[in-house]
Amino acid sequence: EFVAGGRRSDDIWPLHLLDLKDNQHVTVTYKLLHQIPQVIWFYLDSFVFPLTMDHHLEKVSASGQDLGGEMLFGRRIGFSGTPSDLLPEELGQCQYEDGS
Protein backbone atom coordinates (compact mmCIF):
# COMPACT_ATOMS: atom_id res chain seq x y z
CA GLU A 1 0.00 0.00 0.00
CA PHE A 2 1.38 3.41 -1.02
CA VAL A 3 1.00 6.68 0.90
CA ALA A 4 1.90 10.32 0.21
CA GLY A 5 5.30 10.88 -1.40
CA GLY A 6 5.18 7.56 -3.28
CA ARG A 7 6.47 5.64 -0.25
CA ARG A 8 5.07 2.34 0.88
CA SER A 9 3.30 2.35 4.24
CA ASP A 10 5.84 -0.18 5.59
CA ASP A 11 8.67 2.27 4.72
CA ILE A 12 7.47 4.76 7.33
CA TRP A 13 9.09 4.71 10.75
CA PRO A 14 6.95 4.29 13.84
CA LEU A 15 6.74 7.60 15.69
CA HIS A 16 8.78 6.33 18.65
CA LEU A 17 11.71 5.75 16.22
CA LEU A 18 11.49 9.18 14.58
CA ASP A 19 14.70 11.07 15.32
CA LEU A 20 14.09 14.82 15.07
CA LYS A 21 17.87 15.38 14.97
CA ASP A 22 18.16 13.24 11.82
CA ASN A 23 17.74 15.46 8.76
CA GLN A 24 16.59 12.53 6.59
CA HIS A 25 13.89 11.55 9.08
CA VAL A 26 12.59 15.11 9.29
CA THR A 27 12.71 15.65 5.50
CA VAL A 28 10.79 12.45 4.72
CA THR A 29 8.25 13.14 7.48
CA TYR A 30 7.75 16.70 6.25
CA LYS A 31 7.19 15.55 2.65
CA LEU A 32 4.57 13.08 3.86
CA LEU A 33 2.66 15.47 6.12
CA HIS A 34 3.10 19.08 4.99
CA GLN A 35 0.03 19.24 2.74
CA ILE A 36 -2.46 17.35 4.86
CA PRO A 37 -5.07 19.84 6.16
CA GLN A 38 -5.64 17.99 9.46
CA VAL A 39 -1.90 18.06 10.21
CA ILE A 40 -1.69 21.78 9.40
CA TRP A 41 -4.70 22.54 11.60
CA PHE A 42 -3.30 20.47 14.48
CA TYR A 43 0.04 22.30 14.27
CA LEU A 44 -1.60 25.74 14.16
CA ASP A 45 -4.08 24.94 16.93
CA SER A 46 -1.55 23.25 19.22
CA PHE A 47 1.56 25.35 18.73
CA VAL A 48 1.15 28.55 16.70
CA PHE A 49 -2.13 30.01 17.99
CA PRO A 50 -1.48 29.49 21.72
CA LEU A 51 1.94 31.15 21.41
CA THR A 52 0.87 34.11 19.31
CA MET A 53 -2.62 34.91 20.58
CA ASP A 54 -3.87 35.71 24.02
CA HIS A 55 -7.05 33.79 24.71
CA HIS A 56 -9.67 35.56 26.78
CA LEU A 57 -13.17 34.54 27.77
CA GLU A 58 -14.46 38.00 26.85
CA LYS A 59 -13.69 40.21 23.90
CA VAL A 60 -13.36 43.92 24.52
CA SER A 61 -14.27 46.08 21.56
CA ALA A 62 -15.03 49.73 20.90
CA SER A 63 -15.79 51.94 17.93
CA GLY A 64 -14.05 55.16 16.97
CA GLN A 65 -17.06 56.96 18.43
CA ASP A 66 -16.44 55.25 21.78
CA LEU A 67 -12.68 55.76 21.79
CA GLY A 68 -12.83 59.42 20.90
CA GLY A 69 -15.79 60.22 23.11
CA GLU A 70 -16.00 61.03 26.80
CA MET A 71 -16.50 57.39 27.76
CA LEU A 72 -12.74 56.83 28.13
CA PHE A 73 -11.22 60.28 28.38
CA GLY A 74 -12.65 63.43 29.88
CA ARG A 75 -10.36 65.62 27.80
CA ARG A 76 -9.05 65.22 24.26
CA ILE A 77 -6.98 67.50 22.10
CA GLY A 78 -7.50 65.77 18.78
CA PHE A 79 -8.73 62.72 16.98
CA SER A 80 -6.66 60.97 14.32
CA GLY A 81 -8.24 59.16 11.42
CA THR A 82 -9.76 59.53 8.00
CA PRO A 83 -11.64 62.81 7.79
CA SER A 84 -15.36 62.17 8.05
CA ASP A 85 -18.42 63.43 9.84
CA LEU A 86 -18.45 60.34 12.05
CA LEU A 87 -16.48 62.04 14.82
CA PRO A 88 -17.63 61.55 18.39
CA GLU A 89 -20.37 64.11 19.13
CA GLU A 90 -18.28 65.61 21.93
CA LEU A 91 -15.65 66.75 19.38
CA GLY A 92 -18.14 68.65 17.27
CA GLN A 93 -18.13 68.85 13.50
CA CYS A 94 -15.07 67.81 11.50
CA GLN A 95 -12.86 70.70 10.41
CA TYR A 96 -11.54 69.65 7.00
CA GLU A 97 -8.09 70.72 5.86
CA ASP A 98 -8.01 72.57 2.53
CA GLY A 99 -7.70 70.07 -0.28
CA SER A 100 -9.20 67.18 1.73
Backbone as JSON, one array per atom type, in Angstrom:
{
  "sequence": "EFVAGGRRSDDIWPLHLLDLKDNQHVTVTYKLLHQIPQVIWFYLDSFVFPLTMDHHLEKVSASGQDLGGEMLFGRRIGFSGTPSDLLPEELGQCQYEDGS",
  "N": [[0.85, -1.19, 0.0], [0.59, 2.19, -0.9], [1.51, 5.48, 0.25], [1.38, 9.09, 0.78], [3.87, 10.86, -1.09], [4.83, 8.74, -2.54], [5.84, 6.62, -1.14], [5.95, 3.4, 0.39], [3.65, 2.13, 2.83], [4.89, 0.51, 4.72], [7.42, 1.51, 4.75], [7.57, 3.63, 6.41], [8.66, 5.06, 9.4], [7.88, 4.03, 12.74], [6.43, 6.31, 15.08], [7.8, 6.43, 17.56], [10.37, 5.86, 16.82], [11.2, 7.95, 15.32], [13.62, 10.29, 14.7], [14.21, 13.45, 15.54], [16.53, 14.85, 15.24], [17.73, 13.86, 13.08], [18.27, 14.66, 9.87], [17.34, 13.39, 7.51], [15.17, 11.86, 8.44], [13.43, 13.92, 9.29], [13.06, 15.34, 6.9], [11.79, 13.41, 5.2], [9.48, 12.9, 6.73], [8.33, 15.46, 6.76], [7.76, 15.79, 3.99], [5.79, 13.88, 3.71], [3.72, 14.83, 5.33], [3.22, 17.62, 5.08], [1.2, 18.76, 3.47], [-1.25, 17.97, 4.34], [-4.38, 18.78, 5.41], [-5.48, 18.31, 8.04], [-3.21, 17.88, 9.57], [-1.91, 20.33, 9.34], [-3.82, 22.0, 10.57], [-3.8, 20.91, 13.18], [-1.16, 21.51, 13.97], [-1.19, 24.36, 13.85], [-3.26, 24.91, 15.71], [-2.31, 23.71, 18.05], [0.29, 24.67, 18.51], [1.05, 27.17, 17.18], [-1.13, 29.13, 17.4], [-1.68, 29.22, 20.29], [0.76, 30.33, 21.18], [0.95, 32.78, 19.92], [-1.36, 34.23, 20.26], [-3.35, 35.8, 22.66], [-5.67, 34.27, 24.71], [-8.88, 34.98, 25.71], [-11.77, 34.96, 27.78], [-13.65, 36.9, 27.35], [-14.34, 39.36, 24.89], [-13.1, 42.51, 24.29], [-14.3, 45.36, 22.83], [-14.5, 48.37, 20.85], [-15.81, 51.24, 19.22], [-14.72, 53.86, 16.95], [-16.18, 56.07, 17.67], [-16.69, 55.53, 20.36], [-14.06, 55.43, 21.41], [-13.05, 57.98, 20.93], [-14.79, 59.54, 22.29], [-16.28, 60.8, 25.38], [-16.41, 58.64, 27.02], [-14.06, 57.22, 27.63], [-12.04, 59.14, 28.01], [-11.89, 62.22, 29.64], [-10.93, 64.51, 28.57], [-9.77, 65.63, 25.47], [-7.45, 66.35, 22.86], [-7.38, 66.07, 20.2], [-8.24, 64.04, 17.34], [-7.33, 61.34, 15.55], [-7.5, 60.11, 12.25], [-9.3, 59.03, 9.29], [-10.65, 61.75, 7.59], [-13.96, 62.49, 8.34], [-17.49, 62.83, 8.89], [-18.12, 61.34, 11.05], [-17.22, 61.75, 13.6], [-16.81, 61.58, 17.17], [-19.57, 62.88, 19.0], [-18.93, 64.68, 21.02], [-16.68, 65.99, 20.1], [-17.51, 67.7, 18.2], [-18.19, 69.16, 14.92], [-16.42, 67.95, 12.06], [-13.44, 69.53, 11.07], [-12.34, 70.21, 8.08], [-9.24, 69.98, 6.35], [-7.87, 72.22, 3.94], [-8.13, 71.1, 0.65], [-8.77, 68.52, 1.27]],
  "CA": [[0.0, 0.0, 0.0], [1.38, 3.41, -1.02], [1.0, 6.68, 0.9], [1.9, 10.32, 0.21], [5.3, 10.88, -1.4], [5.18, 7.56, -3.28], [6.47, 5.64, -0.25], [5.07, 2.34, 0.88], [3.3, 2.35, 4.24], [5.84, -0.18, 5.59], [8.67, 2.27, 4.72], [7.47, 4.76, 7.33], [9.09, 4.71, 10.75], [6.95, 4.29, 13.84], [6.74, 7.6, 15.69], [8.78, 6.33, 18.65], [11.71, 5.75, 16.22], [11.49, 9.18, 14.58], [14.7, 11.07, 15.32], [14.09, 14.82, 15.07], [17.87, 15.38, 14.97], [18.16, 13.24, 11.82], [17.74, 15.46, 8.76], [16.59, 12.53, 6.59], [13.89, 11.55, 9.08], [12.59, 15.11, 9.29], [12.71, 15.65, 5.5], [10.79, 12.45, 4.72], [8.25, 13.14, 7.48], [7.75, 16.7, 6.25], [7.19, 15.55, 2.65], [4.57, 13.08, 3.86], [2.66, 15.47, 6.12], [3.1, 19.08, 4.99], [0.03, 19.24, 2.74], [-2.46, 17.35, 4.86], [-5.07, 19.84, 6.16], [-5.64, 17.99, 9.46], [-1.9, 18.06, 10.21], [-1.69, 21.78, 9.4], [-4.7, 22.54, 11.6], [-3.3, 20.47, 14.48], [0.04, 22.3, 14.27], [-1.6, 25.74, 14.16], [-4.08, 24.94, 16.93], [-1.55, 23.25, 19.22], [1.56, 25.35, 18.73], [1.15, 28.55, 16.7], [-2.13, 30.01, 17.99], [-1.48, 29.49, 21.72], [1.94, 31.15, 21.41], [0.87, 34.11, 19.31], [-2.62, 34.91, 20.58], [-3.87, 35.71, 24.02], [-7.05, 33.79, 24.71], [-9.67, 35.56, 26.78], [-13.17, 34.54, 27.77], [-14.46, 38.0, 26.85], [-13.69, 40.21, 23.9], [-13.36, 43.92, 24.52], [-14.27, 46.08, 21.56], [-15.03, 49.73, 20.9], [-15.79, 51.94, 17.93], [-14.05, 55.16, 16.97], [-17.06, 56.96, 18.43], [-16.44, 55.25, 21.78], [-12.68, 55.76, 21.79], [-12.83, 59.42, 20.9], [-15.79, 60.22, 23.11], [-16.0, 61.03, 26.8], [-16.5, 57.39, 27.76], [-12.74, 56.83, 28.13], [-11.22, 60.28, 28.38], [-12.65, 63.43, 29.88], [-10.36, 65.62, 27.8], [-9.05, 65.22, 24.26], [-6.98, 67.5, 22.1], [-7.5, 65.77, 18.78], [-8.73, 62.72, 16.98], [-6.66, 60.97, 14.32], [-8.24, 59.16, 11.42], [-9.76, 59.53, 8.0], [-11.64, 62.81, 7.79], [-15.36, 62.17, 8.05], [-18.42, 63.43, 9.84], [-18.45, 60.34, 12.05], [-16.48, 62.04, 14.82], [-17.63, 61.55, 18.39], [-20.37, 64.11, 19.13], [-18.28, 65.61, 21.93], [-15.65, 66.75, 19.38], [-18.14, 68.65, 17.27], [-18.13, 68.85, 13.5], [-15.07, 67.81, 11.5], [-12.86, 70.7, 10.41], [-11.54, 69.65, 7.0], [-8.09, 70.72, 5.86], [-8.01, 72.57, 2.53], [-7.7, 70.07, -0.28], [-9.2, 67.18, 1.73]],
  "C": [[0.9, 1.25, 0.0], [0.69, 4.57, -0.3], [1.63, 7.88, 0.24], [3.4, 10.23, -0.02], [5.76, 9.63, -2.13], [5.86, 6.48, -2.44], [5.44, 4.58, 0.14], [4.83, 2.53, 2.36], [4.27, 1.62, 5.18], [7.23, 0.45, 5.57], [8.69, 3.37, 5.77], [7.81, 4.29, 8.73], [7.94, 4.89, 11.74], [7.38, 5.57, 14.55], [7.78, 7.51, 16.79], [10.21, 6.17, 18.12], [12.11, 7.01, 15.45], [12.52, 10.0, 15.35], [14.67, 12.49, 14.74], [15.45, 15.48, 14.82], [18.43, 14.83, 13.66], [17.48, 13.97, 10.66], [16.92, 14.62, 7.79], [15.22, 12.18, 7.17], [12.93, 12.74, 8.97], [12.15, 15.44, 7.87], [11.63, 14.72, 4.97], [9.45, 12.68, 5.42], [7.55, 14.4, 6.99], [7.08, 16.48, 4.9], [5.89, 14.76, 2.73], [3.41, 13.88, 4.46], [2.34, 16.92, 5.78], [1.88, 19.6, 4.23], [-1.28, 18.63, 3.22], [-3.17, 18.36, 5.77], [-5.21, 19.55, 7.66], [-4.32, 18.18, 10.22], [-1.61, 19.55, 10.37], [-2.54, 22.39, 10.51], [-4.21, 22.16, 13.0], [-2.08, 21.3, 14.9], [-0.33, 23.73, 14.66], [-2.32, 25.81, 15.5], [-3.27, 24.59, 18.18], [-0.33, 24.1, 19.53], [1.55, 26.84, 18.37], [0.16, 29.47, 17.42], [-1.92, 30.25, 19.48], [-0.28, 30.4, 22.01], [1.77, 32.58, 20.93], [-0.4, 34.88, 19.66], [-2.95, 34.74, 22.04], [-5.31, 35.26, 23.93], [-7.77, 34.34, 25.94], [-11.11, 35.06, 26.66], [-14.07, 35.63, 27.21], [-13.66, 38.82, 25.86], [-14.09, 41.65, 24.2], [-13.27, 44.62, 23.17], [-14.89, 47.47, 21.75], [-14.94, 50.32, 19.5], [-14.98, 53.22, 18.07], [-14.86, 56.18, 17.75], [-16.79, 56.79, 19.93], [-15.06, 55.74, 22.21], [-12.42, 57.25, 21.83], [-13.78, 60.2, 21.77], [-15.37, 60.32, 24.57], [-16.03, 59.75, 27.63], [-15.15, 57.02, 28.38], [-11.94, 58.01, 28.66], [-12.08, 61.52, 28.55], [-12.16, 64.59, 29.04], [-9.55, 65.07, 26.64], [-8.61, 66.46, 23.52], [-7.04, 67.25, 20.6], [-7.99, 64.35, 18.57], [-8.14, 62.39, 15.63], [-7.51, 59.98, 13.54], [-8.63, 59.79, 10.11], [-10.81, 60.6, 8.25], [-13.05, 62.33, 7.42], [-16.21, 62.84, 9.12], [-18.85, 62.43, 10.9], [-17.62, 60.52, 13.32], [-17.4, 61.87, 16.02], [-18.33, 62.9, 18.56], [-19.66, 65.15, 19.99], [-17.2, 66.46, 21.23], [-16.24, 67.76, 18.41], [-17.96, 68.21, 15.83], [-16.68, 68.83, 13.02], [-14.64, 69.09, 10.8], [-11.9, 70.19, 9.34], [-10.39, 70.57, 6.62], [-8.34, 71.04, 4.4], [-7.42, 71.48, 1.67], [-8.11, 68.66, 0.13], [-10.5, 66.81, 1.09]]
}
